[in-house]
Amino acid sequence: MFVIANLLIALASILRIVIVFFEFCIIVSALLSFIMPFQYNRFRGFVDSVANIILNPIRRFIPTVIGNIDL
């Protein structure tokens, strides 16, 4: 039981780190879209691609409101 409990704790810790990383990428992507909307660099491309992994399935169900503004 001790080994299984430690395994589950380790998996939960890894999952928490991954979720926090995705949250960070989504927030940074939103901020960068306001700060430099038409500029492209490698960092922004990486952050946008990681954030889009989570946001694209959500965008299919929630339509855009006005132009490119989505909620």
PDB file of N, CA and C in Angstrom:
ATOM      1  N   MET A   1       0.803  -1.198   0.000  1.00  0.00           N
ATOM      2  CA  MET A   1       0.000   0.000   0.000  1.00  0.00           C
ATOM      3  C   MET A   1       0.846   1.262   0.000  1.00  0.00           C
ATOM      4  N   PHE A   2       1.984   1.200   0.667  1.00  0.00           N
ATOM      5  CA  PHE A   2       2.859   2.361   0.752  1.00  0.00           C
ATOM      6  C   PHE A   2       3.384   2.757  -0.620  1.00  0.00           C
ATOM      7  N   VAL A   3       3.722   1.768  -1.433  1.00  0.00           N
ATOM      8  CA  VAL A   3       4.260   2.034  -2.770  1.00  0.00           C
ATOM      9  C   VAL A   3       3.179   2.635  -3.663  1.00  0.00           C
ATOM     10  N   ILE A   4       1.980   2.113  -3.599  1.00  0.00           N
ATOM     11  CA  ILE A   4       0.877   2.621  -4.422  1.00  0.00           C
ATOM     12  C   ILE A   4       0.522   4.046  -4.008  1.00  0.00           C
ATOM     13  N   ALA A   5       0.538   4.317  -2.716  1.00  0.00           N
ATOM     14  CA  ALA A   5       0.225   5.668  -2.240  1.00  0.00           C
ATOM     15  C   ALA A   5       1.268   6.659  -2.727  1.00  0.00           C
ATOM     16  N   ASN A   6       2.538   6.289  -2.653  1.00  0.00           N
ATOM     17  CA  ASN A   6       3.588   7.191  -3.140  1.00  0.00           C
ATOM     18  C   ASN A   6       3.496   7.384  -4.645  1.00  0.00           C
ATOM     19  N   LEU A   7       3.126   6.349  -5.388  1.00  0.00           N
ATOM     20  CA  LEU A   7       2.960   6.465  -6.830  1.00  0.00           C
ATOM     21  C   LEU A   7       1.830   7.437  -7.165  1.00  0.00           C
ATOM     22  N   LEU A   8       0.722   7.325  -6.464  1.00  0.00           N
ATOM     23  CA  LEU A   8      -0.403   8.228  -6.711  1.00  0.00           C
ATOM     24  C   LEU A   8      -0.061   9.663  -6.332  1.00  0.00           C
ATOM     25  N   ILE A   9       0.687   9.837  -5.265  1.00  0.00           N
ATOM     26  CA  ILE A   9       1.102  11.190  -4.878  1.00  0.00           C
ATOM     27  C   ILE A   9       2.024  11.782  -5.933  1.00  0.00           C
ATOM     28  N   ALA A  10       2.930  10.975  -6.469  1.00  0.00           N
ATOM     29  CA  ALA A  10       3.845  11.459  -7.510  1.00  0.00           C
ATOM     30  C   ALA A  10       3.081  11.808  -8.785  1.00  0.00           C
ATOM     31  N   LEU A  11       2.134  10.968  -9.175  1.00  0.00           N
ATOM     32  CA  LEU A  11       1.334  11.255 -10.370  1.00  0.00           C
ATOM     33  C   LEU A  11       0.496  12.515 -10.190  1.00  0.00           C
ATOM     34  N   ALA A  12      -0.048  12.704  -9.005  1.00  0.00           N
ATOM     35  CA  ALA A  12      -0.829  13.909  -8.735  1.00  0.00           C
ATOM     36  C   ALA A  12       0.053  15.148  -8.777  1.00  0.00           C
ATOM     37  N   SER A  13       1.269  15.045  -8.284  1.00  0.00           N
ATOM     38  CA  SER A  13       2.190  16.184  -8.325  1.00  0.00           C
ATOM     39  C   SER A  13       2.565  16.540  -9.759  1.00  0.00           C
ATOM     40  N   ILE A  14       2.814  15.532 -10.574  1.00  0.00           N
ATOM     41  CA  ILE A  14       3.147  15.776 -11.979  1.00  0.00           C
ATOM     42  C   ILE A  14       1.965  16.397 -12.706  1.00  0.00           C
ATOM     43  N   LEU A  15       0.764  15.893 -12.453  1.00  0.00           N
ATOM     44  CA  LEU A  15      -0.434  16.445 -13.078  1.00  0.00           C
ATOM     45  C   LEU A  15      -0.649  17.890 -12.655  1.00  0.00           C
ATOM     46  N   ARG A  16      -0.375  18.196 -11.407  1.00  0.00           N
ATOM     47  CA  ARG A  16      -0.516  19.573 -10.928  1.00  0.00           C
ATOM     48  C   ARG A  16       0.465  20.502 -11.631  1.00  0.00           C
ATOM     49  N   ILE A  17       1.697  20.055 -11.819  1.00  0.00           N
ATOM     50  CA  ILE A  17       2.706  20.857 -12.509  1.00  0.00           C
ATOM     51  C   ILE A  17       2.288  21.115 -13.950  1.00  0.00           C
ATOM     52  N   VAL A  18       1.754  20.105 -14.620  1.00  0.00           N
ATOM     53  CA  VAL A  18       1.315  20.252 -16.012  1.00  0.00           C
ATOM     54  C   VAL A  18       0.151  21.233 -16.109  1.00  0.00           C
ATOM     55  N   ILE A  19      -0.796  21.147 -15.196  1.00  0.00           N
ATOM     56  CA  ILE A  19      -1.947  22.050 -15.209  1.00  0.00           C
ATOM     57  C   ILE A  19      -1.508  23.485 -14.955  1.00  0.00           C
ATOM     58  N   VAL A  20      -0.601  23.705 -14.018  1.00  0.00           N
ATOM     59  CA  VAL A  20      -0.106  25.045 -13.740  1.00  0.00           C
ATOM     60  C   VAL A  20       0.643  25.589 -14.946  1.00  0.00           C
ATOM     61  N   PHE A  21       1.415  24.742 -15.638  1.00  0.00           N
ATOM     62  CA  PHE A  21       2.126  25.166 -16.838  1.00  0.00           C
ATOM     63  C   PHE A  21       1.153  25.614 -17.921  1.00  0.00           C
ATOM     64  N   PHE A  22       0.069  24.844 -18.138  1.00  0.00           N
ATOM     65  CA  PHE A  22      -0.925  25.234 -19.129  1.00  0.00           C
ATOM     66  C   PHE A  22      -1.626  26.527 -18.738  1.00  0.00           C
ATOM     67  N   GLU A  23      -1.942  26.692 -17.458  1.00  0.00           N
ATOM     68  CA  GLU A  23      -2.563  27.941 -17.001  1.00  0.00           C
ATOM     69  C   GLU A  23      -1.637  29.127 -17.260  1.00  0.00           C
ATOM     70  N   PHE A  24      -0.363  28.967 -16.954  1.00  0.00           N
ATOM     71  CA  PHE A  24       0.611  30.025 -17.184  1.00  0.00           C
ATOM     72  C   PHE A  24       0.676  30.377 -18.668  1.00  0.00           C
ATOM     73  N   CYS A  25       0.700  29.365 -19.535  1.00  0.00           N
ATOM     74  CA  CYS A  25       0.781  29.620 -20.979  1.00  0.00           C
ATOM     75  C   CYS A  25      -0.469  30.333 -21.489  1.00  0.00           C
ATOM     76  N   ILE A  26      -1.637  29.986 -20.981  1.00  0.00           N
ATOM     77  CA  ILE A  26      -2.868  30.643 -21.405  1.00  0.00           C
ATOM     78  C   ILE A  26      -2.868  32.109 -20.980  1.00  0.00           C
ATOM     79  N   ILE A  27      -2.449  32.395 -19.753  1.00  0.00           N
ATOM     80  CA  ILE A  27      -2.416  33.770 -19.268  1.00  0.00           C
ATOM     81  C   ILE A  27      -1.391  34.594 -20.032  1.00  0.00           C
ATOM     82  N   VAL A  28      -0.203  34.042 -20.261  1.00  0.00           N
ATOM     83  CA  VAL A  28       0.836  34.763 -20.997  1.00  0.00           C
ATOM     84  C   VAL A  28       0.399  34.993 -22.437  1.00  0.00           C
ATOM     85  N   SER A  29      -0.256  34.008 -23.040  1.00  0.00           N
ATOM     86  CA  SER A  29      -0.741  34.164 -24.413  1.00  0.00           C
ATOM     87  C   SER A  29      -1.766  35.287 -24.503  1.00  0.00           C
ATOM     88  N   ALA A  30      -2.663  35.370 -23.534  1.00  0.00           N
ATOM     89  CA  ALA A  30      -3.663  36.436 -23.536  1.00  0.00           C
ATOM     90  C   ALA A  30      -3.007  37.796 -23.350  1.00  0.00           C
ATOM     91  N   LEU A  31      -2.046  37.885 -22.448  1.00  0.00           N
ATOM     92  CA  LEU A  31      -1.357  39.160 -22.229  1.00  0.00           C
ATOM     93  C   LEU A  31      -0.550  39.575 -23.454  1.00  0.00           C
ATOM     94  N   LEU A  32       0.131  38.638 -24.090  1.00  0.00           N
ATOM     95  CA  LEU A  32       0.912  38.976 -25.274  1.00  0.00           C
ATOM     96  C   LEU A  32       0.027  39.384 -26.442  1.00  0.00           C
ATOM     97  N   SER A  33      -1.190  38.858 -26.496  1.00  0.00           N
ATOM     98  CA  SER A  33      -2.076  39.256 -27.586  1.00  0.00           C
ATOM     99  C   SER A  33      -2.544  40.698 -27.428  1.00  0.00           C
ATOM    100  N   PHE A  34      -2.556  41.214 -26.194  1.00  0.00           N
ATOM    101  CA  PHE A  34      -2.896  42.612 -25.977  1.00  0.00           C
ATOM    102  C   PHE A  34      -1.685  43.520 -26.147  1.00  0.00           C
ATOM    103  N   ILE A  35      -0.527  43.073 -25.700  1.00  0.00           N
ATOM    104  CA  ILE A  35       0.679  43.909 -25.728  1.00  0.00           C
ATOM    105  C   ILE A  35       1.226  44.049 -27.138  1.00  0.00           C
ATOM    106  N   MET A  36       1.408  42.935 -27.825  1.00  0.00           N
ATOM    107  CA  MET A  36       1.948  42.983 -29.188  1.00  0.00           C
ATOM    108  C   MET A  36       1.091  42.107 -30.094  1.00  0.00           C
ATOM    109  N   PRO A  37      -0.022  42.650 -30.576  1.00  0.00           N
ATOM    110  CA  PRO A  37      -0.990  41.827 -31.311  1.00  0.00           C
ATOM    111  C   PRO A  37      -0.514  41.346 -32.676  1.00  0.00           C
ATOM    112  N   PHE A  38       0.321  42.088 -33.376  1.00  0.00           N
ATOM    113  CA  PHE A  38       0.684  41.695 -34.730  1.00  0.00           C
ATOM    114  C   PHE A  38       2.153  41.325 -34.868  1.00  0.00           C
ATOM    115  N   GLN A  39       2.873  41.298 -33.771  1.00  0.00           N
ATOM    116  CA  GLN A  39       4.272  40.899 -33.818  1.00  0.00           C
ATOM    117  C   GLN A  39       4.386  39.407 -33.538  1.00  0.00           C
ATOM    118  N   TYR A  40       5.379  38.783 -34.155  1.00  0.00           N
ATOM    119  CA  TYR A  40       5.579  37.358 -33.956  1.00  0.00           C
ATOM    120  C   TYR A  40       7.028  37.109 -33.595  1.00  0.00           C
ATOM    121  N   ASN A  41       7.249  36.340 -32.572  1.00  0.00           N
ATOM    122  CA  ASN A  41       8.575  35.843 -32.262  1.00  0.00           C
ATOM    123  C   ASN A  41       8.451  34.393 -31.803  1.00  0.00           C
ATOM    124  N   ARG A  42       9.572  33.758 -31.571  1.00  0.00           N
ATOM    125  CA  ARG A  42       9.546  32.326 -31.269  1.00  0.00           C
ATOM    126  C   ARG A  42       8.891  32.033 -29.922  1.00  0.00           C
ATOM    127  N   PHE A  43       9.111  32.909 -28.939  1.00  0.00           N
ATOM    128  CA  PHE A  43       8.507  32.689 -27.631  1.00  0.00           C
ATOM    129  C   PHE A  43       6.991  32.750 -27.707  1.00  0.00           C
ATOM    130  N   ARG A  44       6.491  33.762 -28.403  1.00  0.00           N
ATOM    131  CA  ARG A  44       5.040  33.889 -28.538  1.00  0.00           C
ATOM    132  C   ARG A  44       4.454  32.722 -29.324  1.00  0.00           C
ATOM    133  N   GLY A  45       5.166  32.270 -30.343  1.00  0.00           N
ATOM    134  CA  GLY A  45       4.704  31.117 -31.103  1.00  0.00           C
ATOM    135  C   GLY A  45       4.612  29.867 -30.245  1.00  0.00           C
ATOM    136  N   PHE A  46       5.600  29.673 -29.373  1.00  0.00           N
ATOM    137  CA  PHE A  46       5.571  28.522 -28.472  1.00  0.00           C
ATOM    138  C   PHE A  46       4.422  28.620 -27.488  1.00  0.00           C
ATOM    139  N   VAL A  47       4.266  29.792 -26.873  1.00  0.00           N
ATOM    140  CA  VAL A  47       3.207  29.978 -25.877  1.00  0.00           C
ATOM    141  C   VAL A  47       1.831  29.818 -26.529  1.00  0.00           C
ATOM    142  N   ASP A  48       1.646  30.381 -27.715  1.00  0.00           N
ATOM    143  CA  ASP A  48       0.365  30.260 -28.405  1.00  0.00           C
ATOM    144  C   ASP A  48       0.072  28.812 -28.791  1.00  0.00           C
ATOM    145  N   SER A  49       1.075  28.082 -29.236  1.00  0.00           N
ATOM    146  CA  SER A  49       0.833  26.694 -29.627  1.00  0.00           C
ATOM    147  C   SER A  49       0.480  25.829 -28.420  1.00  0.00           C
ATOM    148  N   VAL A  50       1.115  26.082 -27.280  1.00  0.00           N
ATOM    149  CA  VAL A  50       0.785  25.328 -26.070  1.00  0.00           C
ATOM    150  C   VAL A  50      -0.607  25.714 -25.570  1.00  0.00           C
ATOM    151  N   ALA A  51      -0.922  27.002 -25.596  1.00  0.00           N
ATOM    152  CA  ALA A  51      -2.236  27.454 -25.126  1.00  0.00           C
ATOM    153  C   ALA A  51      -3.343  26.950 -26.047  1.00  0.00           C
ATOM    154  N   ASN A  52      -3.074  26.856 -27.337  1.00  0.00           N
ATOM    155  CA  ASN A  52      -4.097  26.396 -28.272  1.00  0.00           C
ATOM    156  C   ASN A  52      -4.442  24.920 -28.100  1.00  0.00           C
ATOM    157  N   ILE A  53      -3.564  24.143 -27.498  1.00  0.00           N
ATOM    158  CA  ILE A  53      -3.884  22.746 -27.206  1.00  0.00           C
ATOM    159  C   ILE A  53      -5.118  22.672 -26.313  1.00  0.00           C
ATOM    160  N   ILE A  54      -5.213  23.579 -25.367  1.00  0.00           N
ATOM    161  CA  ILE A  54      -6.348  23.607 -24.444  1.00  0.00           C
ATOM    162  C   ILE A  54      -7.497  24.442 -25.007  1.00  0.00           C
ATOM    163  N   LEU A  55      -7.179  25.544 -25.669  1.00  0.00           N
ATOM    164  CA  LEU A  55      -8.224  26.486 -26.068  1.00  0.00           C
ATOM    165  C   LEU A  55      -9.004  26.065 -27.312  1.00  0.00           C
ATOM    166  N   ASN A  56      -8.403  25.339 -28.234  1.00  0.00           N
ATOM    167  CA  ASN A  56      -9.112  24.968 -29.464  1.00  0.00           C
ATOM    168  C   ASN A  56     -10.351  24.113 -29.217  1.00  0.00           C
ATOM    169  N   PRO A  57     -10.298  23.078 -28.362  1.00  0.00           N
ATOM    170  CA  PRO A  57     -11.548  22.345 -28.096  1.00  0.00           C
ATOM    171  C   PRO A  57     -12.622  23.216 -27.437  1.00  0.00           C
ATOM    172  N   ILE A  58     -12.206  24.166 -26.608  1.00  0.00           N
ATOM    173  CA  ILE A  58     -13.172  25.050 -25.949  1.00  0.00           C
ATOM    174  C   ILE A  58     -13.780  26.011 -26.966  1.00  0.00           C
ATOM    175  N   ARG A  59     -12.974  26.487 -27.909  1.00  0.00           N
ATOM    176  CA  ARG A  59     -13.459  27.444 -28.912  1.00  0.00           C
ATOM    177  C   ARG A  59     -14.476  26.823 -29.857  1.00  0.00           C
ATOM    178  N   ARG A  60     -14.468  25.511 -30.002  1.00  0.00           N
ATOM    179  CA  ARG A  60     -15.471  24.862 -30.854  1.00  0.00           C
ATOM    180  C   ARG A  60     -16.871  24.977 -30.256  1.00  0.00           C
ATOM    181  N   PHE A  61     -16.961  25.003 -28.927  1.00  0.00           N
ATOM    182  CA  PHE A  61     -18.262  25.042 -28.271  1.00  0.00           C
ATOM    183  C   PHE A  61     -18.715  26.450 -27.926  1.00  0.00           C
ATOM    184  N   ILE A  62     -17.778  27.360 -27.705  1.00  0.00           N
ATOM    185  CA  ILE A  62     -18.123  28.736 -27.368  1.00  0.00           C
ATOM    186  C   ILE A  62     -17.805  29.602 -28.579  1.00  0.00           C
ATOM    187  N   PRO A  63     -18.804  30.142 -29.251  1.00  0.00           N
ATOM    188  CA  PRO A  63     -18.548  30.915 -30.477  1.00  0.00           C
ATOM    189  C   PRO A  63     -17.933  32.279 -30.165  1.00  0.00           C
ATOM    190  N   THR A  64     -17.333  32.880 -31.184  1.00  0.00           N
ATOM    191  CA  THR A  64     -16.790  34.224 -31.016  1.00  0.00           C
ATOM    192  C   THR A  64     -17.931  35.225 -30.940  1.00  0.00           C
ATOM    193  N   VAL A  65     -17.708  36.300 -30.220  1.00  0.00           N
ATOM    194  CA  VAL A  65     -18.758  37.289 -29.988  1.00  0.00           C
ATOM    195  C   VAL A  65     -18.702  38.358 -31.082  1.00  0.00           C
ATOM    196  N   ILE A  66     -17.599  39.070 -31.153  1.00  0.00           N
ATOM    197  CA  ILE A  66     -17.433  40.157 -32.127  1.00  0.00           C
ATOM    198  C   ILE A  66     -16.068  39.971 -32.783  1.00  0.00           C
ATOM    199  N   GLY A  67     -16.045  39.680 -34.046  1.00  0.00           N
ATOM    200  CA  GLY A  67     -14.773  39.541 -34.757  1.00  0.00           C
ATOM    201  C   GLY A  67     -13.917  38.423 -34.193  1.00  0.00           C
ATOM    202  N   ASN A  68     -12.721  38.766 -33.731  1.00  0.00           N
ATOM    203  CA  ASN A  68     -11.822  37.767 -33.187  1.00  0.00           C
ATOM    204  C   ASN A  68     -11.835  37.721 -31.661  1.00  0.00           C
ATOM    205  N   ILE A  69     -12.777  38.383 -31.038  1.00  0.00           N
ATOM    206  CA  ILE A  69     -12.850  38.390 -29.578  1.00  0.00           C
ATOM    207  C   ILE A  69     -13.637  37.164 -29.128  1.00  0.00           C
ATOM    208  N   ASP A  70     -13.005  36.340 -28.329  1.00  0.00           N
ATOM    209  CA  ASP A  70     -13.715  35.186 -27.768  1.00  0.00           C
ATOM    210  C   ASP A  70     -13.671  35.252 -26.255  1.00  0.00           C
ATOM    211  N   LEU A  71     -14.600  34.595 -25.647  1.00  0.00           N
ATOM    212  CA  LEU A  71     -14.710  34.653 -24.189  1.00  0.00           C
ATOM    213  C   LEU A  71     -14.044  33.451 -23.567  1.00  0.00           C
TER     214      LEU A  71
END
